[in-house]
Short mmCIF file of C-alpha atoms in Angstrom, two decimals:
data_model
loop_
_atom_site.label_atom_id
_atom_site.label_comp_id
_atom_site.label_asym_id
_atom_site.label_seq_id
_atom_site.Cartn_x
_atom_site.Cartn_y
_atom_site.Cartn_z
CA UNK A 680 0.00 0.00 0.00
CA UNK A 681 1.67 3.20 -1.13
CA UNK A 682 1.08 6.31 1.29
CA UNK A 683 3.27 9.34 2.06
CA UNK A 684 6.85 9.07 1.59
CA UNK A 685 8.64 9.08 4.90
CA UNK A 686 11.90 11.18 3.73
CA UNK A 687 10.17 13.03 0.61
CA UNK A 688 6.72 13.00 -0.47
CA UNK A 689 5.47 13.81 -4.10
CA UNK A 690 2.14 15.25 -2.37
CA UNK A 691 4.17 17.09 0.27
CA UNK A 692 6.75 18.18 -2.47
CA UNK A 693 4.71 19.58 -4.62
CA UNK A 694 2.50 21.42 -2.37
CA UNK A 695 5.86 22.90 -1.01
CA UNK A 696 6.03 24.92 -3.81
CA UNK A 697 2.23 27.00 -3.79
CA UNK A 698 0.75 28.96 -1.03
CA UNK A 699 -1.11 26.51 1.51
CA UNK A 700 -4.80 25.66 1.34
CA UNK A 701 -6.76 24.10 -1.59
CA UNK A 702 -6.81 27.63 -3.57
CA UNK A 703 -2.75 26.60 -3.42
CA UNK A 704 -2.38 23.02 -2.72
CA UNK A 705 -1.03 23.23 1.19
CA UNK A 706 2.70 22.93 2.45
CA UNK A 707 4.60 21.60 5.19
CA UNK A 708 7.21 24.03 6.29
CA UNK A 709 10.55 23.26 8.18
CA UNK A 710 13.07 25.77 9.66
CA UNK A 711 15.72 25.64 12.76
CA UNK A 712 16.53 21.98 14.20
CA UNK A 713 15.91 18.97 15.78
CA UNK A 714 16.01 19.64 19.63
CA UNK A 715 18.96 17.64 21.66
CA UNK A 716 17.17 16.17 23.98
CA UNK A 717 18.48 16.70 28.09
CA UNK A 718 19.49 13.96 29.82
CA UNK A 719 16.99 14.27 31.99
CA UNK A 720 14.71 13.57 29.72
CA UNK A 721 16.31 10.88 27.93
CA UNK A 722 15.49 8.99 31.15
CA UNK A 723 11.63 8.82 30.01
CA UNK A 724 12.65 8.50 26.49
CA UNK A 725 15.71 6.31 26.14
CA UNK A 726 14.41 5.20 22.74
CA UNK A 727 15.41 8.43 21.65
CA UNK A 728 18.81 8.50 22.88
CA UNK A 729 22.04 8.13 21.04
CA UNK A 730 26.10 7.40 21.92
CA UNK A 731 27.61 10.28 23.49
CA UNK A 732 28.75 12.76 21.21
CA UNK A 733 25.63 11.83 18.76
CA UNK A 734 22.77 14.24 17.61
CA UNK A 735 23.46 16.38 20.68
CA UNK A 736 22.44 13.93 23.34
CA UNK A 737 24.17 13.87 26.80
CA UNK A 738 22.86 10.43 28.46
CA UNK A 739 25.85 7.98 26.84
CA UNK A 740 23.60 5.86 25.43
CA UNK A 741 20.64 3.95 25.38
CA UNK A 742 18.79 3.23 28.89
CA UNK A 743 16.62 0.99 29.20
CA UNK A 744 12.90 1.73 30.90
CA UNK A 745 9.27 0.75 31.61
CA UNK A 746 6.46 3.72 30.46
CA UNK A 747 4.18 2.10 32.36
CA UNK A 748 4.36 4.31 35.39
CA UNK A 749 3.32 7.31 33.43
CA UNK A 750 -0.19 5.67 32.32
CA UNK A 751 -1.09 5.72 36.03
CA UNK A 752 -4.14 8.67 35.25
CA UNK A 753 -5.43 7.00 32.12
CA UNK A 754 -8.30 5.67 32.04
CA UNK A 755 -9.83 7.96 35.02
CA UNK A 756 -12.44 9.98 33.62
CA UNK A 757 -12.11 13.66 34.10
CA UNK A 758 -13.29 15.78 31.39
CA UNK A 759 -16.50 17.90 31.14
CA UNK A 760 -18.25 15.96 33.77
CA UNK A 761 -15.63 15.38 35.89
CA UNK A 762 -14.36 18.47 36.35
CA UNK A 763 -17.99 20.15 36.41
CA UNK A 764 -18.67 23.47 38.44
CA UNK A 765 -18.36 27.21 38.34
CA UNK A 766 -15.98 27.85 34.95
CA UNK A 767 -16.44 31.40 35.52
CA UNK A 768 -14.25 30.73 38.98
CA UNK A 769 -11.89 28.30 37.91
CA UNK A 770 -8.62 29.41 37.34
CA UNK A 771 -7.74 27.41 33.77
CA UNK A 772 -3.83 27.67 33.11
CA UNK A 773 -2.51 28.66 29.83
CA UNK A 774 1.11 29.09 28.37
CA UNK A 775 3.09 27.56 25.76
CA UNK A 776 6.10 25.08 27.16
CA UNK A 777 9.53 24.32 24.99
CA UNK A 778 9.78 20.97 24.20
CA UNK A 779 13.16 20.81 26.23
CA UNK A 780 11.55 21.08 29.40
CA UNK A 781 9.23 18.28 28.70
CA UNK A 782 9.52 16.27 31.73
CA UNK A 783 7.75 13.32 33.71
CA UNK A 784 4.75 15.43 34.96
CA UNK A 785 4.10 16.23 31.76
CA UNK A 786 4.31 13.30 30.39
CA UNK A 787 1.73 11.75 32.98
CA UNK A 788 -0.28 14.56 32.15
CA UNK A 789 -0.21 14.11 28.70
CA UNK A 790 -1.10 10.52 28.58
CA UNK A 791 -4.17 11.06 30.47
CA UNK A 792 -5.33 13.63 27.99
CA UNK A 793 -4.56 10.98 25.20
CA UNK A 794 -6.92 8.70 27.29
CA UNK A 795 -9.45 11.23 27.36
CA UNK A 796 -8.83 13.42 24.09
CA UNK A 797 -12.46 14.34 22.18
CA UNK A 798 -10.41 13.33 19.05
CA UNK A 799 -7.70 10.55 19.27
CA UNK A 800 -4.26 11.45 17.41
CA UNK A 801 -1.81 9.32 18.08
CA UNK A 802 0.50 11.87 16.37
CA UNK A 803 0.62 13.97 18.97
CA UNK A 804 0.55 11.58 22.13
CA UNK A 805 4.15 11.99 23.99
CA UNK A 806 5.63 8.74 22.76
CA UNK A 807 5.38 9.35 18.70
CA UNK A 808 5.36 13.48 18.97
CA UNK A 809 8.71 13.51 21.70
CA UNK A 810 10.71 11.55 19.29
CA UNK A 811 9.74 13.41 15.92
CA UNK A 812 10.68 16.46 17.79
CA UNK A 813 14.11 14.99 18.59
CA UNK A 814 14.57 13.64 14.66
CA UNK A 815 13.07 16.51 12.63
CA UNK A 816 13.75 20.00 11.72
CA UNK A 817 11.65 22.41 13.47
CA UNK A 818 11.47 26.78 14.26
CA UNK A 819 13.74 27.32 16.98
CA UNK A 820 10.93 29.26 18.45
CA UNK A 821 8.19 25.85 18.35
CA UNK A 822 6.00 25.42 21.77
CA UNK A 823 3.54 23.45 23.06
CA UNK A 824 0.67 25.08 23.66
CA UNK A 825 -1.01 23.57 27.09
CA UNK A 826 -3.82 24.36 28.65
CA UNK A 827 -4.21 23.41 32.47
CA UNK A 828 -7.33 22.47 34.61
CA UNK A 829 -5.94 24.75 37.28
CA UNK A 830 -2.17 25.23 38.26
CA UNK A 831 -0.07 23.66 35.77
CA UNK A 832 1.05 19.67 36.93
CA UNK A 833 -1.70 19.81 39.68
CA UNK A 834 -4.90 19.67 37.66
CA UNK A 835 -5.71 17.80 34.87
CA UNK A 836 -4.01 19.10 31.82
CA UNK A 837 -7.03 19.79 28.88
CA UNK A 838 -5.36 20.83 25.90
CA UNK A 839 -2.32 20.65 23.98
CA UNK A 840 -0.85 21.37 20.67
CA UNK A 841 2.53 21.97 19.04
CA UNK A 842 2.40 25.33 17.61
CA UNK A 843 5.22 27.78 16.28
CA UNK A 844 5.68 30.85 13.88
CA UNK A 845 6.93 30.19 10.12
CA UNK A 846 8.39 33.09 7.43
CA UNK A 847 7.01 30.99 4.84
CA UNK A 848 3.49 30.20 3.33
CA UNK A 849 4.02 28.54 0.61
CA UNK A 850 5.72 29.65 -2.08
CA UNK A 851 5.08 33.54 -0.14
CA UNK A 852 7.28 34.91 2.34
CA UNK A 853 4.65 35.59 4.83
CA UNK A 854 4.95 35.20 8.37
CA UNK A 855 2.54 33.19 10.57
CA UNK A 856 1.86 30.65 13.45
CA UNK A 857 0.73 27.13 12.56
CA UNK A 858 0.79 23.63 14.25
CA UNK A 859 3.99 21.69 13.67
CA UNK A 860 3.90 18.80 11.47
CA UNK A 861 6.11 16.46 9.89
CA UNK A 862 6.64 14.11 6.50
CA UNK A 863 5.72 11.29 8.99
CA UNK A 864 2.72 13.16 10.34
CA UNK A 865 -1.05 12.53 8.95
CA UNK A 866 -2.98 14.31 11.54
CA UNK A 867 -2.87 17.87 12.88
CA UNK A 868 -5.98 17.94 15.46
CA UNK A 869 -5.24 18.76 18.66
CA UNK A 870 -5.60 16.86 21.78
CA UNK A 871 -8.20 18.42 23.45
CA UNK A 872 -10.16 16.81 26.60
CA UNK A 873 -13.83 16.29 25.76
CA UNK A 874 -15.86 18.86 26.80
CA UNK A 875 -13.55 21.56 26.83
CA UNK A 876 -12.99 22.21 23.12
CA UNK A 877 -14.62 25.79 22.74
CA UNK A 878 -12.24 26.68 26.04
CA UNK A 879 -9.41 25.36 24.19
CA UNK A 880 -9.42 27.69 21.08
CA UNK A 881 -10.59 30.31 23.34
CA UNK A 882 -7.10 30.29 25.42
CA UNK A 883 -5.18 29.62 22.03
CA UNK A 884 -6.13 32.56 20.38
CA UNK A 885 -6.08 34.98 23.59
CA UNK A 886 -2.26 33.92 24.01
CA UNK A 887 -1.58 34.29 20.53
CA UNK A 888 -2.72 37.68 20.41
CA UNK A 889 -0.42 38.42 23.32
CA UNK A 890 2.36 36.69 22.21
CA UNK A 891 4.90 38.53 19.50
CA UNK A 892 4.42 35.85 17.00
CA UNK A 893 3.73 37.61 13.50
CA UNK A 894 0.57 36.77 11.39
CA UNK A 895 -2.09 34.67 11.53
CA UNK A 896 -2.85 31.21 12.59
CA UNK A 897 -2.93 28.27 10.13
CA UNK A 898 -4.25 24.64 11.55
CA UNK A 899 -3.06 22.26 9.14
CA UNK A 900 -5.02 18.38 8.85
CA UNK A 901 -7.54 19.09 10.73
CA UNK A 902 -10.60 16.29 10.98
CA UNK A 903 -13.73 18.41 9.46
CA UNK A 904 -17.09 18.47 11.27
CA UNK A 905 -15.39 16.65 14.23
CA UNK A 906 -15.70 18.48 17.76
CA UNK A 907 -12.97 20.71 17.62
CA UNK A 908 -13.67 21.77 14.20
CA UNK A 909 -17.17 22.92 15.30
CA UNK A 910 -16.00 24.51 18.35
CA UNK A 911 -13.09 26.42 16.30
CA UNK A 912 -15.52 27.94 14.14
CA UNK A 913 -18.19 28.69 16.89
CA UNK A 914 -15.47 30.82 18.89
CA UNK A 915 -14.26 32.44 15.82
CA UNK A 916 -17.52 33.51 15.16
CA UNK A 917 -18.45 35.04 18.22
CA UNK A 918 -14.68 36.65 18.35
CA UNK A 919 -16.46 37.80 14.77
CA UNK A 920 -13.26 36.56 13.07
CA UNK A 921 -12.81 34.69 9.81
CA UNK A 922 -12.28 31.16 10.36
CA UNK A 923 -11.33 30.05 6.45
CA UNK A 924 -11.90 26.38 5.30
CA UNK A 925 -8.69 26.51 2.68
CA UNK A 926 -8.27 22.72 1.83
CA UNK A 927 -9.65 19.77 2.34
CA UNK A 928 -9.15 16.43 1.38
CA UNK A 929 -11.07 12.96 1.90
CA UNK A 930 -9.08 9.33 2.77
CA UNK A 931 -10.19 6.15 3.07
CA UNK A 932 -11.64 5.06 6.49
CA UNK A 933 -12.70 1.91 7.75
CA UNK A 934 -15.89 1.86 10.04
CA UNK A 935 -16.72 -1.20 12.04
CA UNK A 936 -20.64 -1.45 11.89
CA UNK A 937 -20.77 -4.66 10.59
CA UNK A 938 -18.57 -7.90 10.82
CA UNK A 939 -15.23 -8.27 8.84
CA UNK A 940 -17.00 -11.04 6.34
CA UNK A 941 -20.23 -8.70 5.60
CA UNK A 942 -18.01 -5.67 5.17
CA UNK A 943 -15.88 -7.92 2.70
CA UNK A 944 -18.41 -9.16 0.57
CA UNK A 945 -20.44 -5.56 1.09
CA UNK A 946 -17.32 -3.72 -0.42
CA UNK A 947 -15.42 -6.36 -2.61
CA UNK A 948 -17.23 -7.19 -5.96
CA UNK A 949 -17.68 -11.70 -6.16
CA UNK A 950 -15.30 -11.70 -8.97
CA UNK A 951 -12.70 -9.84 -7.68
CA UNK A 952 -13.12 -11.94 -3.96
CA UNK A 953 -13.02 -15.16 -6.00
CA UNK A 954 -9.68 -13.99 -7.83
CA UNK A 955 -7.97 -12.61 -4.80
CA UNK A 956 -8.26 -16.20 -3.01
CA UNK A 957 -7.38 -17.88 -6.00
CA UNK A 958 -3.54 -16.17 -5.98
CA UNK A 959 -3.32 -16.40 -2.10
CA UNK A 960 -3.67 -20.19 -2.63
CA UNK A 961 -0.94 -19.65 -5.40
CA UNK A 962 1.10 -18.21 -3.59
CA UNK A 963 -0.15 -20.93 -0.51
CA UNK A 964 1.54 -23.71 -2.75
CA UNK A 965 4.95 -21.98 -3.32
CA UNK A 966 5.83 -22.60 0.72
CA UNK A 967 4.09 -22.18 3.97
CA UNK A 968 2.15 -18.96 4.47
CA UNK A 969 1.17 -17.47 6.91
CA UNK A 970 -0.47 -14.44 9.11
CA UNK A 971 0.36 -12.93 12.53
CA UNK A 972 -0.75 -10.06 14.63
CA UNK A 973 0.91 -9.29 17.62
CA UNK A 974 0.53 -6.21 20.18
CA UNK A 975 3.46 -7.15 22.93
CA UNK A 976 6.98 -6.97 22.45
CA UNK A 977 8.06 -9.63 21.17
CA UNK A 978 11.04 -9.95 19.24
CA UNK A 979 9.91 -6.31 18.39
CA UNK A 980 13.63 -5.00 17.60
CA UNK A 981 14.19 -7.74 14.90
CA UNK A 982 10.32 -7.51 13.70
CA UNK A 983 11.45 -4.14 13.41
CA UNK A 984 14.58 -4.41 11.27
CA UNK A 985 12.75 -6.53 9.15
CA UNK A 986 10.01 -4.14 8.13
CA UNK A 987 12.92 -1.61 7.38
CA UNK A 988 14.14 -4.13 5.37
CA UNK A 989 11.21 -4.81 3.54
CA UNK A 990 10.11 -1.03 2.46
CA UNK A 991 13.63 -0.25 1.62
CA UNK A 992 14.03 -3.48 -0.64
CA UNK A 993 11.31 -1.68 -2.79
CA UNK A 994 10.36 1.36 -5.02
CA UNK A 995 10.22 3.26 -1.52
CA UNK A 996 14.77 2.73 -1.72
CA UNK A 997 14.84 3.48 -5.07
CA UNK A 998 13.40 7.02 -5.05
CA UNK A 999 15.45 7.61 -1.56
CA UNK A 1000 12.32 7.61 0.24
CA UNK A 1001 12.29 4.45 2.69
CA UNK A 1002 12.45 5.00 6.04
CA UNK A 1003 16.10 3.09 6.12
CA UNK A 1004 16.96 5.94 3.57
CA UNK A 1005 18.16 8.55 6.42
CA UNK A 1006 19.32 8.15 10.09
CA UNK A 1007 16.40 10.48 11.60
CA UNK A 1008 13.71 8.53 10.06
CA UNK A 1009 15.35 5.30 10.77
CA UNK A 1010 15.26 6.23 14.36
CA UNK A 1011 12.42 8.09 14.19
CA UNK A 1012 10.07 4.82 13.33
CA UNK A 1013 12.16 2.72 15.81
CA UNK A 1014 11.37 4.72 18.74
CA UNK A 1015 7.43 5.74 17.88
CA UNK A 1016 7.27 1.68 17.38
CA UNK A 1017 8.83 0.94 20.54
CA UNK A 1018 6.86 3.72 22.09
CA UNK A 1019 3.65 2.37 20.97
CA UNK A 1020 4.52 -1.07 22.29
CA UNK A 1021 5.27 0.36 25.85
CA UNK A 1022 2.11 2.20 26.06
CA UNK A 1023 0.00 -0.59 24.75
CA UNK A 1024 -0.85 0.94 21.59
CA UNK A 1025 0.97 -0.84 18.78
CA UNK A 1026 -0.15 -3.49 16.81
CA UNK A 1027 1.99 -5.29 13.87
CA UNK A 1028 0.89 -7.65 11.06
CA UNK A 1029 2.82 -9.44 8.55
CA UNK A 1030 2.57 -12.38 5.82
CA UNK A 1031 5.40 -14.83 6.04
CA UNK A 1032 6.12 -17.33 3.67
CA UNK A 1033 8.27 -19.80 4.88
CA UNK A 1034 8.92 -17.36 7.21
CA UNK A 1035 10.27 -14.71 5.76
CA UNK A 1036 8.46 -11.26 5.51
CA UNK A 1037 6.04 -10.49 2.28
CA UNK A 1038 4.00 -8.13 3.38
CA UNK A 1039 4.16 -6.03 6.58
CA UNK A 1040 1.92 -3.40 8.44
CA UNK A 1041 2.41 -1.38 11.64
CA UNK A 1042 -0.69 0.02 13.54
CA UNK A 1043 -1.22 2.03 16.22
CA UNK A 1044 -4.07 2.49 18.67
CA UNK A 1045 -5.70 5.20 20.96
CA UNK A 1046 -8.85 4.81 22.68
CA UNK A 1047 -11.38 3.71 20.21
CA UNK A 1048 -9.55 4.65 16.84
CA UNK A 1049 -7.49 2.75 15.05
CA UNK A 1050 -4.64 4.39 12.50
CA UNK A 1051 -2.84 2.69 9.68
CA UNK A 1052 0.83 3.91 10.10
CA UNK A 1053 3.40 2.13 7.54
CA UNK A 1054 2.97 -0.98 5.22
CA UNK A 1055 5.67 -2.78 3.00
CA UNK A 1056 5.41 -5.81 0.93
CA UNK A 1057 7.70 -7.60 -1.19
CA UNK A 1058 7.55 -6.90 -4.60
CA UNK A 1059 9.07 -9.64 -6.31
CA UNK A 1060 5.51 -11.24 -5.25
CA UNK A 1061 3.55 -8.58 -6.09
CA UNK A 1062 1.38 -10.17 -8.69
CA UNK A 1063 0.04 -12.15 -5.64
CA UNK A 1064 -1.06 -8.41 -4.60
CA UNK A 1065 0.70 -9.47 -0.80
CA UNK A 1066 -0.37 -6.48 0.62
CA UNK A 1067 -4.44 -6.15 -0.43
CA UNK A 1068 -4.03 -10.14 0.93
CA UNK A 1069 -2.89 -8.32 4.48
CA UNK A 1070 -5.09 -5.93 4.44
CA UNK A 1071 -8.34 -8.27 3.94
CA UNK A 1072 -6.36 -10.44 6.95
CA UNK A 1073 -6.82 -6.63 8.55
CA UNK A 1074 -10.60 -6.72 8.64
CA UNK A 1075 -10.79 -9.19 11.89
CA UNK A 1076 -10.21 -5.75 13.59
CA UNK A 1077 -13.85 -5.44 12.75
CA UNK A 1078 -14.85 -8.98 14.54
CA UNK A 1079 -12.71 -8.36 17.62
CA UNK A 1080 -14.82 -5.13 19.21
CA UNK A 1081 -11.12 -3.21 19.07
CA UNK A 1082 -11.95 0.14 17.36
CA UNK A 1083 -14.83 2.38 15.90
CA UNK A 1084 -12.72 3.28 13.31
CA UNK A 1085 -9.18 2.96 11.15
CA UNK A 1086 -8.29 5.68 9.65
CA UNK A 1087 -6.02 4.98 6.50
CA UNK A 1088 -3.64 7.79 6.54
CA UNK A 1089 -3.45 7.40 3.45
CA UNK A 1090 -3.50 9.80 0.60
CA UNK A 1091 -6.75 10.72 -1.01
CA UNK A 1092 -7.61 8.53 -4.25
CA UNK A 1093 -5.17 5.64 -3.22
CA UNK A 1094 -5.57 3.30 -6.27
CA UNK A 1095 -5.77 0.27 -3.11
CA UNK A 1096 -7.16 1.04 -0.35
CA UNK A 1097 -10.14 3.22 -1.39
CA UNK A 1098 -11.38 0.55 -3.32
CA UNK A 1099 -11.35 -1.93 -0.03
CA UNK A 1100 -12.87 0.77 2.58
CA UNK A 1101 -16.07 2.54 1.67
CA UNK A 1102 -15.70 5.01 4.23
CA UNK A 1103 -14.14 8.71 4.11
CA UNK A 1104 -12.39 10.64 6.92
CA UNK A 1105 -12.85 14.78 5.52
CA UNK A 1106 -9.01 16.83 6.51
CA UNK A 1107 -8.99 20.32 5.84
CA UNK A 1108 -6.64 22.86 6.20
CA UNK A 1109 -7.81 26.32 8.64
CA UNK A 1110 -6.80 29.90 8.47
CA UNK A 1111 -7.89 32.23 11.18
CA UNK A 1112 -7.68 36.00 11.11
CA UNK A 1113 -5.97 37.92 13.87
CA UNK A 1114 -6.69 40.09 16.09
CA UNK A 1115 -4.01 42.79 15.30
CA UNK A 1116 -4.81 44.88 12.57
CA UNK A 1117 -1.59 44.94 10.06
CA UNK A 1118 -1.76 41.11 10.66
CA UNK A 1119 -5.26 40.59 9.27
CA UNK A 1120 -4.33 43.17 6.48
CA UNK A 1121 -1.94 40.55 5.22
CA UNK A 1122 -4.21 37.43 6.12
CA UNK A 1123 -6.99 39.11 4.06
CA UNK A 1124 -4.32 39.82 1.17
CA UNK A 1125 -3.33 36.06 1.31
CA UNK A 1126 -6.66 34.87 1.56
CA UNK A 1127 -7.40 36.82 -1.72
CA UNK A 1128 -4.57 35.74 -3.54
CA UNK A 1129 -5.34 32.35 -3.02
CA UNK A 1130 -9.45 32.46 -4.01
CA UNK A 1131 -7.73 34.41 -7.20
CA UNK A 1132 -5.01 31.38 -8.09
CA UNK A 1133 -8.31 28.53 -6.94
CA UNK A 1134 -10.66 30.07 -9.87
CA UNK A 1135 -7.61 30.17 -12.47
CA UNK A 1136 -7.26 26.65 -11.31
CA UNK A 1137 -10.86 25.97 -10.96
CA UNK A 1138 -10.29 24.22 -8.02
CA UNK A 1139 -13.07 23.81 -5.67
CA UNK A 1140 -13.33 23.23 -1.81
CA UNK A 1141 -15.67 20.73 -0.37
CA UNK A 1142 -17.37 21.21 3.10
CA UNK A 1143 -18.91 18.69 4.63
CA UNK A 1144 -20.12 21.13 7.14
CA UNK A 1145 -22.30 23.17 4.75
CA UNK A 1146 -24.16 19.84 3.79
#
């Protein structure tokens, strides 16, 4: 299954040369570099840590250490009901943090949001988002944005969000704030406790106006007509500021309403399910094959190497773009993997056939949402199409009770997978005007320029909202 690139991305490439939003095609924008992560905290992320002398890292090497103590909040519910009473008299905490001083009250914190967040994104839970940060390029200047129950590390922590300025939109040299994001990064929505969602936006955008950041905010993959989205525009309308839909985008999504067989036969047509067994059993008589899913640790470092393996032995290493390609996203994917694992939220597939790798997929988990991370198959048996066989294996997710929902993260019109899930998850892209007044000058100039280059284009933006 082909998705985004992990070093380069023709999607991400391309769009790195227009102006963001759908009018302009979007763009991921990176400045500065990766942070060198203290050896302090290297203690709560030793997947993360390198020799001495070795991406700026101080701890001599890798320690290692169980996670588990820092899930001791999840699962305790605490949002809107929990923590009803008087708003008007609470005393909600807002700043932004610098990801060096993330520390192991945070991190507690932060996993009990993840347990409770309106919208799961395993993209920004501490074990995938702490080791991006320490891999990938990033402003100098990039916070997270948290908001507190009450005083900061004594109340439950309701919001956060990586957020930082950028001199570039686009192909336009125009200042602004957005949320940080990566090549390796499908999702943008913050995590946000349910309940308090309008709060959240509220406290965002009353910081950002105090705060000298230049320009206007920009959310980028953003789920549309989920919670947040709804409360984003509802606050930006009674602030009577623009709150721009720019892009959007639709991927596949599985949905578990029904089991895996009736979705199957629902969404696969009888001639196509009737060829599709007839080369696994091919490929059945050229050795033993067979399917695994695991969610523990087991042999997870060699599982591991194989998978980079696998992807790299592909068209993925011949265009540079395998994760195996480059040292950052080499032990980038090791340590959100291993991450995943400790917290409970990884799950890996693969195809064997006399026990070597064919086809490979890593998913992760978080609450009830599912999300399709990396796949890799072996394409000197790709006319037994090893990984549509995986994904089909994929399905029991449906019979097990596991998840509402997988979302694909894959790109929209995949060839594969949006013929195998009928289902659509809607991303969009958000600009928001500010609050100073040369700043919305130039967001209104922007926003102009790019309705002007989206009718040369004729390109059009959809809304689910508005139907």
């Amino acid at each position: 299954m082909r998705r985004r690139a992990a070093c380069t991305s023709t999607r991400i490439n391309r769009s790195n040369q227009n102006p963001a939003g759908s009018d302009s095609g979007g763009f991921f924008v990176r400045a500065g570099a990766p942070i060198a992560l203290p050896s302090a905290l290297i203690r709560f992320y030793p997947f993360c840590a390198s020799p001495a002398g070795e991406g700026g890292n101080d701890a001599g090497g890798t320690i290692s250490m169980d996670l588990s103590g820092f899930q001791t909040m999840q699962g305790r519910d605490v949002g809107a009901d929990g923590l009803a009473g008087d708003r008007s008299a609470r005393q909600f905490a807002a700043h932004f943090h610098p990801p060096s001083r993330i520390d192991a009250r945070l991190v507690e914190a932060w996993s009990d949001l993840a347990g409770q967040a309106s919208e799961p994104n395993i993209f920004y839970e501490h074990w995938f988002l702490v080791p991006a940060l320490a891999q990938f390029r990033h402003h100098d200047d990039l916070q997270l944005f948290l908001l507190w129950a009450g005083e900061p590390h004594r109340s439950p922590l309701l919001g956060l969000m990586p957020v930082g300025p950028e001199q570039q939109f686009g192909r336009w040299p125009v200042p602004h704030v957005q949320n940080w994001m990566h090549h390796n990064c499908f999702l943008g929505t913050p995590l946000v406790r349910k309940g308090f969602e309008p709060m959240f936006w509220e406290k965002l955008l009353a910081a950002l106006d105090e705060r000298d950041w230049p320009g206007f905010l920009h959310i980028n993959a953003m789920t549309i007509s989920g919670p947040l989205d709804q409360a984003l525009r509802a606050v930006c309308a009674d602030r009577k500021r623009r709150c721009d839909l720019v892009h959007s985008e639709a991927r596949a999504l599985l949905e578990a309403h029904c089991t895996a067989d009736e979705y199957y036969r629902t969404n696969i047509r009888k001639k196509k399910r009737k060829e599709l067994l007839r080369i696994k059993r091919r490929l059945g008589e050229l050795g033993e094959l067979q399917f695994s899913c695991l969610q523990d640790r087991t042999n997870l470092d060699s599982w591991i190497d194989e998978f980079l393996a696998l992807e790299r032995k592909g068209w993925k290493g011949k265009s540079g773009s395998a994760l195996d390609c480059a040292d950052a996203t080499r032990e980038f994917f090791r340590a959100t993997v291993r991450g995943a694992a400790q917290s409970g939220q990884l799950e890996r597939r693969d195809m064997r056939l006399d026990g070597q790798p064919v086809a490979m997929l890593v998913n992760f988990r978080s609450g009830r949402g599912g999300f399709e991370f990396k796949t890799a198959f072996d394409e000197d048996y790709a006319s037994y199409s090893p990984g549509v066989q995986l994904q089909i294996e994929n399905l029991d997710c449906l019979d097990k009770n596991a998840v509402d929902w997988v979302d694909s993260c894959a790109v929209e019109g995949h060839p594969m997978i949006d013929h195998l899930w009928s289902g659509r998850r809607h991303i969009g892209r958000f600009s928001i005007e500010p609050q100073r007044l040369a700043d919305r000058a130039v967001f209104r100039g922007v926003r102009l320029g790019e309705r002007g280059m989206g009718k040369l284009r004729k390109r059009k933006i959809f809304d689910p909202a508005e139907v």
